[in-house]
Short mmCIF file of C-alpha atoms and ligand atoms in Angstrom, two decimals:
data_model
loop_
_atom_site.label_atom_id
_atom_site.label_comp_id
_atom_site.label_asym_id
_atom_site.label_seq_id
_atom_site.Cartn_x
_atom_site.Cartn_y
_atom_site.Cartn_z
CA MET A 1 10.06 -25.14 7.93
CA ALA A 2 10.42 -28.90 7.23
CA SER A 3 13.31 -29.50 5.34
CA LYS A 4 12.96 -31.08 1.72
CA PRO A 5 15.44 -33.64 -0.23
CA ALA A 6 17.12 -31.33 -2.83
CA SER A 7 16.61 -31.93 -5.99
CA MET A 8 19.63 -32.71 -8.23
CA SER A 9 18.66 -30.20 -11.22
CA LEU A 10 17.79 -26.77 -10.73
CA PRO A 11 14.71 -25.36 -11.90
CA PRO A 12 15.11 -22.51 -14.44
CA ILE A 13 13.85 -19.36 -12.37
CA ASP A 14 16.13 -16.55 -10.68
CA PRO A 15 15.32 -16.42 -7.12
CA SER A 16 17.10 -13.22 -6.68
CA LYS A 17 13.09 -11.55 -5.90
CA LEU A 18 12.72 -13.28 -3.37
CA ILE A 19 16.17 -13.59 -2.12
CA SER A 20 15.85 -8.76 -2.21
CA LEU A 21 12.29 -9.27 -0.65
CA SER A 22 13.62 -10.95 2.41
CA THR A 23 16.44 -9.07 3.27
CA ALA A 24 14.71 -5.57 2.31
CA TYR A 25 14.02 -4.74 6.06
CA TRP A 26 18.35 -4.37 6.57
CA GLY A 27 17.94 -1.91 3.79
CA SER A 28 14.81 0.30 5.58
CA GLN A 29 16.40 -0.35 8.87
CA THR A 30 19.90 0.57 8.07
CA LEU A 31 18.08 4.37 6.37
CA LEU A 32 15.75 4.80 9.46
CA THR A 33 18.54 3.74 11.94
CA ALA A 34 20.59 6.59 10.71
CA ASN A 35 18.34 9.35 10.08
CA ARG A 36 16.91 8.63 13.93
CA LEU A 37 20.63 8.78 14.57
CA GLY A 38 21.57 12.20 12.77
CA LEU A 39 24.04 10.61 10.78
CA PHE A 40 23.48 12.83 8.13
CA ASP A 41 23.08 16.22 10.19
CA VAL A 42 27.05 14.85 11.10
CA LEU A 43 27.90 14.05 7.70
CA SER A 44 26.47 17.45 5.83
CA SER A 45 29.05 19.73 7.97
CA GLY A 46 31.91 17.77 5.84
CA PRO A 47 33.34 14.52 5.31
CA LEU A 48 34.47 12.52 8.64
CA ARG A 49 36.67 9.12 8.93
CA ALA A 50 34.34 6.40 10.40
CA SER A 51 36.15 6.62 14.09
CA ASP A 52 35.55 10.36 14.24
CA ILE A 53 31.58 9.37 13.43
CA ALA A 54 31.40 7.04 16.29
CA GLU A 55 33.29 9.66 18.50
CA LYS A 56 31.09 12.53 18.03
CA MET A 57 27.72 10.19 18.11
CA SER A 58 28.73 8.19 20.50
CA LEU A 59 29.05 5.20 19.16
CA ASP A 60 30.64 1.66 19.10
CA PRO A 61 34.08 2.34 17.08
CA ARG A 62 34.10 -1.17 14.65
CA MET A 63 30.21 -1.65 14.25
CA THR A 64 30.15 2.05 12.67
CA GLY A 65 32.46 1.10 10.37
CA LEU A 66 29.88 -1.31 9.02
CA PHE A 67 27.00 0.31 9.40
CA LEU A 68 28.42 3.31 7.28
CA ASN A 69 29.98 0.69 4.80
CA ALA A 70 26.45 -0.58 4.41
CA CYS A 71 25.36 3.59 4.43
CA VAL A 72 27.78 3.63 1.45
CA GLY A 73 26.19 0.09 -0.48
CA LEU A 74 23.11 1.25 -0.45
CA GLY A 75 24.01 4.70 -2.01
CA LEU A 76 23.19 7.24 0.80
CA CYS A 77 26.82 8.48 2.20
CA GLU A 78 29.58 7.77 -0.36
CA LYS A 79 33.33 7.13 0.95
CA SER A 80 37.03 8.41 -0.83
CA ASP A 81 40.58 7.84 0.94
CA GLY A 82 38.72 5.92 3.86
CA LEU A 83 36.62 9.45 4.51
CA PHE A 84 32.25 8.79 4.53
CA SER A 85 29.95 11.81 3.25
CA ASN A 86 26.67 12.70 2.38
CA ALA A 87 25.53 11.07 -0.97
CA ARG A 88 23.44 13.88 -2.63
CA VAL A 89 19.51 12.99 -2.09
CA SER A 90 20.92 12.57 1.71
CA GLU A 91 21.74 15.84 1.74
CA VAL A 92 18.88 16.72 0.01
CA PHE A 93 15.96 15.13 1.78
CA LEU A 94 17.74 13.61 5.06
CA THR A 95 19.32 17.37 6.30
CA THR A 96 17.54 19.15 9.08
CA ASN A 97 18.14 22.38 7.34
CA SER A 98 17.42 21.47 3.50
CA PRO A 99 14.13 22.75 2.45
CA ALA A 100 13.11 19.75 0.88
CA SER A 101 14.10 17.68 4.27
CA MET A 102 11.88 14.53 4.79
CA GLN A 103 13.53 13.37 7.98
CA ASN A 104 9.88 13.27 9.94
CA SER A 105 8.79 11.66 6.80
CA MET A 106 11.71 8.58 7.85
CA SER A 107 11.04 8.91 11.66
CA PHE A 108 7.34 8.35 10.67
CA MET A 109 8.01 4.90 8.83
CA ASP A 110 10.32 4.30 11.74
CA ASP A 111 7.56 4.81 14.28
CA ILE A 112 5.74 1.87 11.93
CA TYR A 113 8.37 -0.20 11.73
CA ALA A 114 7.91 -2.35 14.40
CA THR A 115 4.31 -2.27 13.51
CA TRP A 116 4.65 -4.71 9.97
CA GLY A 117 6.49 -7.19 12.21
CA ASP A 118 2.90 -7.78 13.57
CA LEU A 119 1.10 -8.25 10.35
CA GLU A 120 0.48 -12.11 10.38
CA GLN A 121 -1.10 -10.91 14.43
CA ALA A 122 -3.57 -8.65 11.76
CA LEU A 123 -4.10 -11.08 9.70
CA ARG A 124 -5.35 -13.36 12.41
CA SER A 125 -7.62 -10.63 14.13
CA GLY A 126 -9.02 -8.62 11.69
CA GLN A 127 -7.87 -5.71 13.56
CA PRO A 128 -4.45 -3.10 13.31
CA ALA A 129 -1.83 -3.78 15.02
CA LYS A 130 -1.23 0.23 15.88
CA ALA A 131 -4.51 2.04 17.05
CA ALA A 132 -4.58 5.40 15.04
CA THR A 133 -5.40 7.25 18.38
CA THR A 134 -2.12 7.44 18.84
CA TYR A 135 -0.53 8.87 16.53
CA LEU A 136 -3.62 11.16 15.88
CA GLY A 137 -2.99 12.72 19.44
CA ASN A 138 -2.45 10.47 22.27
CA ASN A 139 1.18 10.19 21.64
CA LYS A 140 2.19 13.39 21.70
CA GLU A 141 5.48 12.48 20.28
CA GLN A 142 4.37 10.22 17.56
CA THR A 143 1.20 12.77 16.62
CA ARG A 144 4.21 15.15 16.09
CA HIS A 145 6.25 12.85 14.24
CA PHE A 146 3.13 12.20 11.95
CA VAL A 147 2.15 15.54 11.41
CA TYR A 148 5.19 16.85 10.30
CA SER A 149 6.01 13.99 8.59
CA MET A 150 2.86 15.05 6.02
CA HIS A 151 4.24 18.54 6.54
CA ASP A 152 7.70 17.33 4.80
CA ARG A 153 6.37 15.43 2.26
CA ALA A 154 3.84 17.57 0.63
CA MET A 155 7.33 20.04 0.95
CA ALA A 156 9.26 17.77 -0.98
CA ILE A 157 7.07 15.76 -3.77
CA GLY A 158 3.61 16.66 -3.08
CA ARG A 159 4.68 20.53 -4.42
CA ALA A 160 3.03 18.87 -7.35
CA LEU A 161 -0.63 19.23 -6.35
CA PRO A 162 -0.94 23.28 -7.36
CA ASP A 163 -0.31 22.84 -10.84
CA VAL A 164 -2.42 19.76 -11.36
CA VAL A 165 -5.86 22.04 -10.01
CA ASP A 166 -6.28 24.59 -11.24
CA LEU A 167 -7.79 26.23 -8.71
CA SER A 168 -7.79 30.01 -10.98
CA GLY A 169 -10.72 32.15 -9.17
CA ARG A 170 -11.80 30.34 -6.51
CA LYS A 171 -12.53 32.07 -2.80
CA LYS A 172 -12.78 29.20 -0.09
CA LEU A 173 -11.78 26.22 0.13
CA LEU A 174 -12.76 23.40 2.55
CA ASP A 175 -9.80 21.34 3.48
CA VAL A 176 -11.30 17.99 4.65
CA GLY A 177 -8.50 16.12 7.54
CA GLY A 178 -5.90 18.39 6.13
CA GLY A 179 -3.32 17.39 8.61
CA PRO A 180 -0.83 20.02 9.02
CA GLY A 181 -2.46 22.10 6.27
CA THR A 182 0.66 22.31 3.68
CA PHE A 183 -1.50 22.04 0.85
CA SER A 184 -3.92 24.58 2.01
CA ALA A 185 -0.88 26.73 2.62
CA MET A 186 0.17 25.74 -1.10
CA LEU A 187 -2.93 26.21 -3.04
CA THR A 188 -3.74 29.63 -1.25
CA ALA A 189 -0.37 30.98 -2.11
CA ARG A 190 -0.65 30.02 -5.56
CA TYR A 191 -4.14 30.94 -5.95
CA GLY A 192 -4.32 34.65 -5.47
CA GLY A 193 -7.58 35.31 -3.23
CA LEU A 194 -8.29 32.19 -2.07
CA GLN A 195 -8.93 31.62 1.51
CA ALA A 196 -8.54 27.59 3.14
CA GLU A 197 -10.46 26.38 6.63
CA VAL A 198 -8.60 22.81 7.91
CA LEU A 199 -11.20 20.74 8.85
CA GLU A 200 -8.40 18.02 11.49
CA LEU A 201 -8.63 16.66 14.71
CA PRO A 202 -8.34 18.63 17.51
CA GLY A 203 -4.47 17.06 18.42
CA VAL A 204 -3.27 17.35 14.42
CA ALA A 205 -4.65 20.63 14.89
CA ASP A 206 -3.17 22.13 17.47
CA VAL A 207 0.56 20.70 15.29
CA ALA A 208 -0.07 22.51 12.23
CA GLU A 209 -1.41 25.70 13.84
CA GLU A 210 2.27 26.06 15.48
CA ILE A 211 2.90 24.35 11.78
CA LEU A 212 1.11 27.22 9.54
CA LYS A 213 2.49 29.60 12.04
CA ALA A 214 5.88 29.43 11.48
CA THR A 215 5.74 29.44 7.05
CA ALA A 216 3.68 32.66 7.77
CA ALA A 217 0.22 30.68 6.08
CA ASP A 218 -2.12 31.40 9.44
CA ASP A 219 -3.05 34.39 7.32
CA ARG A 220 -4.57 32.49 4.25
CA VAL A 221 -5.88 29.34 6.42
CA SER A 222 -7.19 28.48 9.37
CA MET A 223 -8.26 25.33 11.51
CA ILE A 224 -11.36 23.77 12.32
CA ARG A 225 -11.41 21.52 15.01
CA GLY A 226 -14.07 18.31 14.36
CA ASN A 227 -14.18 14.93 13.41
CA TYR A 228 -15.27 14.89 9.13
CA HIS A 229 -18.04 11.95 10.05
CA GLU A 230 -19.77 14.18 12.99
CA THR A 231 -18.93 17.90 12.17
CA GLU A 232 -21.39 20.27 9.45
CA PHE A 233 -19.54 21.07 5.93
CA GLY A 234 -21.28 24.42 6.41
CA SER A 235 -21.78 25.48 2.79
CA GLY A 236 -19.94 28.57 0.88
CA TYR A 237 -17.45 26.73 -0.55
CA ASP A 238 -16.24 26.57 -3.62
CA ALA A 239 -13.20 23.74 -3.47
CA VAL A 240 -13.18 21.19 -0.98
CA LEU A 241 -10.28 19.19 -0.76
CA MET A 242 -9.84 15.52 0.77
CA SER A 243 -6.03 14.37 0.22
CA GLY A 244 -4.65 11.54 1.91
CA MET A 245 -7.63 10.62 3.73
CA PHE A 246 -9.52 7.92 2.23
CA HIS A 247 -7.39 5.42 2.13
CA ARG A 248 -8.06 5.42 6.47
CA GLU A 249 -11.64 5.23 5.50
CA SER A 250 -14.37 2.26 3.99
CA ALA A 251 -16.06 2.59 0.75
CA GLU A 252 -19.27 3.44 2.83
CA ASN A 253 -17.77 6.30 4.34
CA CYS A 254 -15.59 7.89 1.92
CA GLN A 255 -18.89 8.19 -0.73
CA ARG A 256 -20.70 9.32 1.91
CA LEU A 257 -18.03 12.19 2.60
CA ILE A 258 -17.73 13.33 -1.30
CA GLU A 259 -21.75 14.06 -0.43
CA LYS A 260 -21.22 15.79 2.62
CA ALA A 261 -18.21 17.80 0.37
CA THR A 262 -21.22 17.89 -2.49
CA ASN A 263 -23.64 19.67 -0.99
CA CYS A 264 -21.50 22.23 1.02
CA LEU A 265 -20.14 23.51 -2.64
CA GLU A 266 -21.60 26.30 -4.26
CA PRO A 267 -22.87 25.54 -8.00
CA GLY A 268 -19.64 25.15 -10.21
CA GLY A 269 -17.20 24.15 -7.16
CA ILE A 270 -15.24 21.31 -7.85
CA VAL A 271 -14.58 18.00 -5.72
CA ILE A 272 -10.65 17.10 -5.06
CA VAL A 273 -9.95 13.69 -4.39
CA ASN A 274 -6.01 13.41 -4.01
CA ASP A 275 -4.58 9.66 -2.87
CA VAL A 276 -2.53 7.08 -2.93
CA PHE A 277 -4.58 4.87 -5.26
CA ALA A 278 -4.46 1.24 -7.27
CA ASP A 279 -5.38 0.07 -10.43
CA ALA A 280 -9.08 -1.49 -10.82
CA ASP A 281 -7.81 -5.11 -9.48
CA GLY A 282 -5.23 -3.41 -6.48
CA THR A 283 -2.29 -5.17 -7.10
CA THR A 284 -0.83 -2.01 -9.12
CA PRO A 285 1.20 -0.76 -8.63
CA GLU A 286 2.98 -2.38 -6.47
CA PHE A 287 3.59 0.66 -3.77
CA SER A 288 -0.02 1.10 -3.80
CA ALA A 289 -0.49 -2.69 -2.56
CA LEU A 290 1.66 -2.50 -0.13
CA PHE A 291 0.09 0.82 1.00
CA GLY A 292 -2.42 -0.92 1.48
CA ILE A 293 -0.70 -3.22 4.14
CA THR A 294 0.42 -0.55 6.00
CA MET A 295 -3.06 1.70 5.59
CA MET A 296 -4.65 -1.89 7.38
CA LEU A 297 -1.53 -1.81 10.05
CA THR A 298 -2.21 1.14 10.96
CA ALA A 299 -5.98 2.56 10.89
CA ASP A 300 -9.38 0.36 11.50
CA ASP A 301 -10.55 1.09 8.05
CA GLY A 302 -7.51 1.44 6.82
CA CYS A 303 -7.02 -0.06 2.96
CA VAL A 304 -6.22 1.25 -0.26
CA HIS A 305 -9.01 1.99 -3.29
CA ALA A 306 -9.12 2.33 -6.96
CA ASP A 307 -9.44 5.50 -8.53
CA ALA A 308 -11.84 4.35 -10.49
CA ASP A 309 -14.40 4.20 -7.93
CA VAL A 310 -13.69 7.59 -6.17
CA SER A 311 -14.37 8.33 -9.88
CA ALA A 312 -18.13 6.13 -9.73
CA TRP A 313 -18.35 7.15 -6.79
CA MET A 314 -18.44 11.30 -7.59
CA GLU A 315 -20.88 10.26 -10.51
CA ALA A 316 -22.80 8.80 -8.32
CA SER A 317 -23.02 11.82 -6.20
CA GLY A 318 -24.02 14.49 -9.53
CA LEU A 319 -20.92 15.57 -10.11
CA GLU A 320 -19.88 16.25 -13.44
CA ASP A 321 -16.86 16.93 -15.83
CA VAL A 322 -15.16 13.46 -13.42
CA THR A 323 -11.28 13.29 -14.39
CA THR A 324 -8.42 11.73 -12.87
CA CYS A 325 -4.41 12.73 -13.33
CA ALA A 326 -1.44 11.18 -11.97
CA PHE A 327 0.95 12.86 -9.99
CA PRO A 328 4.60 13.26 -11.41
CA PRO A 329 6.95 10.63 -9.72
CA PRO A 330 8.37 9.43 -7.39
CA MET A 331 4.89 9.12 -5.90
CA PRO A 332 2.17 7.06 -7.34
CA HIS A 333 -0.40 9.84 -6.44
CA ARG A 334 -3.50 10.02 -8.57
CA VAL A 335 -5.88 13.07 -8.28
CA VAL A 336 -9.81 12.42 -8.61
CA THR A 337 -11.94 16.06 -9.55
CA GLY A 338 -15.53 16.55 -10.45
CA ILE A 339 -17.35 20.20 -10.87
CA LYS A 340 -20.61 20.49 -9.08
CA PRO A 341 -23.13 21.37 -11.77
C1 LIG B 401 -2.30 10.81 5.92
S1 LIG B 401 -3.18 12.23 6.76
C2 LIG B 401 -2.99 13.31 5.18
C3 LIG B 401 -2.97 14.93 5.78
C4 LIG B 401 -3.44 16.00 4.49
N1 LIG B 401 -4.28 15.83 4.06
C5 LIG B 401 -2.51 15.64 3.14
O1 LIG B 401 -2.76 15.17 2.15
O2 LIG B 401 -0.75 15.36 3.73
C6 LIG B 401 -4.91 11.95 6.75
C7 LIG B 401 -5.23 13.25 8.35
O3 LIG B 401 -7.36 12.50 8.08
C8 LIG B 401 -6.89 13.37 9.15
N2 LIG B 401 -8.79 12.22 10.32
C9 LIG B 401 -8.80 11.12 10.20
N3 LIG B 401 -9.74 11.18 10.57
C10 LIG B 401 -10.46 11.96 10.72
C11 LIG B 401 -11.25 12.14 11.29
N4 LIG B 401 -12.62 11.75 11.58
N5 LIG B 401 -12.06 13.66 10.78
C12 LIG B 401 -10.88 14.74 10.60
N6 LIG B 401 -9.89 14.39 10.68
C13 LIG B 401 -9.23 13.08 10.39
C14 LIG B 401 -5.61 12.79 10.33
O4 LIG B 401 -5.73 13.38 11.42
C15 LIG B 401 -4.73 12.97 8.95
O5 LIG B 401 -4.13 14.74 9.65
#
């Protein structure tokens, strides 16, 4: 950037927003590296000195001290009398044995950290910086991170779905692009008599089956290997869930999927679309606007839609009682539902 002469008087605008945005990746990379190294599992067994942590984790002692101080500064760790321990948020969400562990979700964010570095190139080429096939089957490790990340996320912050959507009395759910099947597992556990089928790409379905078996949900939830654009949805369902997959599809594809979902339902059946949505002009909430960039970098048609558009598509498909409901914090998910007359 060319230098400009310094002005004699400073404008009365606070630049701290710019400073914090330009350095935000410092914090992200500290968190993701600590997660990758397994720091929070090491500290889970009790407080330790920096030198002991460095030794246990085969790290450079001087740098480890600086790194740990930054973890404390970020609120990930605590420090008392020279001993480091996990902050409560890290103990609950970043340790392997916690039922609310989000370690895999952090690993997936780690996998796409470098992808964000290619933002300019993507904007110039119009192509995603990372091929979705990498983490949807082709690269086994990244596929596992992705599928387990979806599972962790649903377990930790997606538990609200069965409260947000009432499936009482419903018997057969089709979960389109259902990933690990975790939402199906939660819904079928909550609503007795409900069975679910998860339509997924083969590489993801393999990992999902492993998760369903390990969580003893495989008697209520089964996998259908296929491609939701090409595979027939069949008939006889009284609920269709499409969660977290509209953000990888164009508006036209979303409309087609809503029509396919509507057609496979019995009268009175419900279509449920759950996702990160933006407000009508696409700029808010801030998380949603940034999520749109993450998706455009990692999927061919990646984007963020407005829930108002989904409502309109549902109405155009003939669905009635179209309703939007916000997920409870911290995730800005919204759930749009419509009933087949
Ligand atoms: C963000 S994940 C959401 C997973 C799950 N529904 C949830 O909300 O946790 C999107 C899912 O759509 C699946 N998917 C993407 N394209 C697909 C296609 N053409 N056919 C079937 N599944 C697809 C991906 O494999 C992935 O599991």
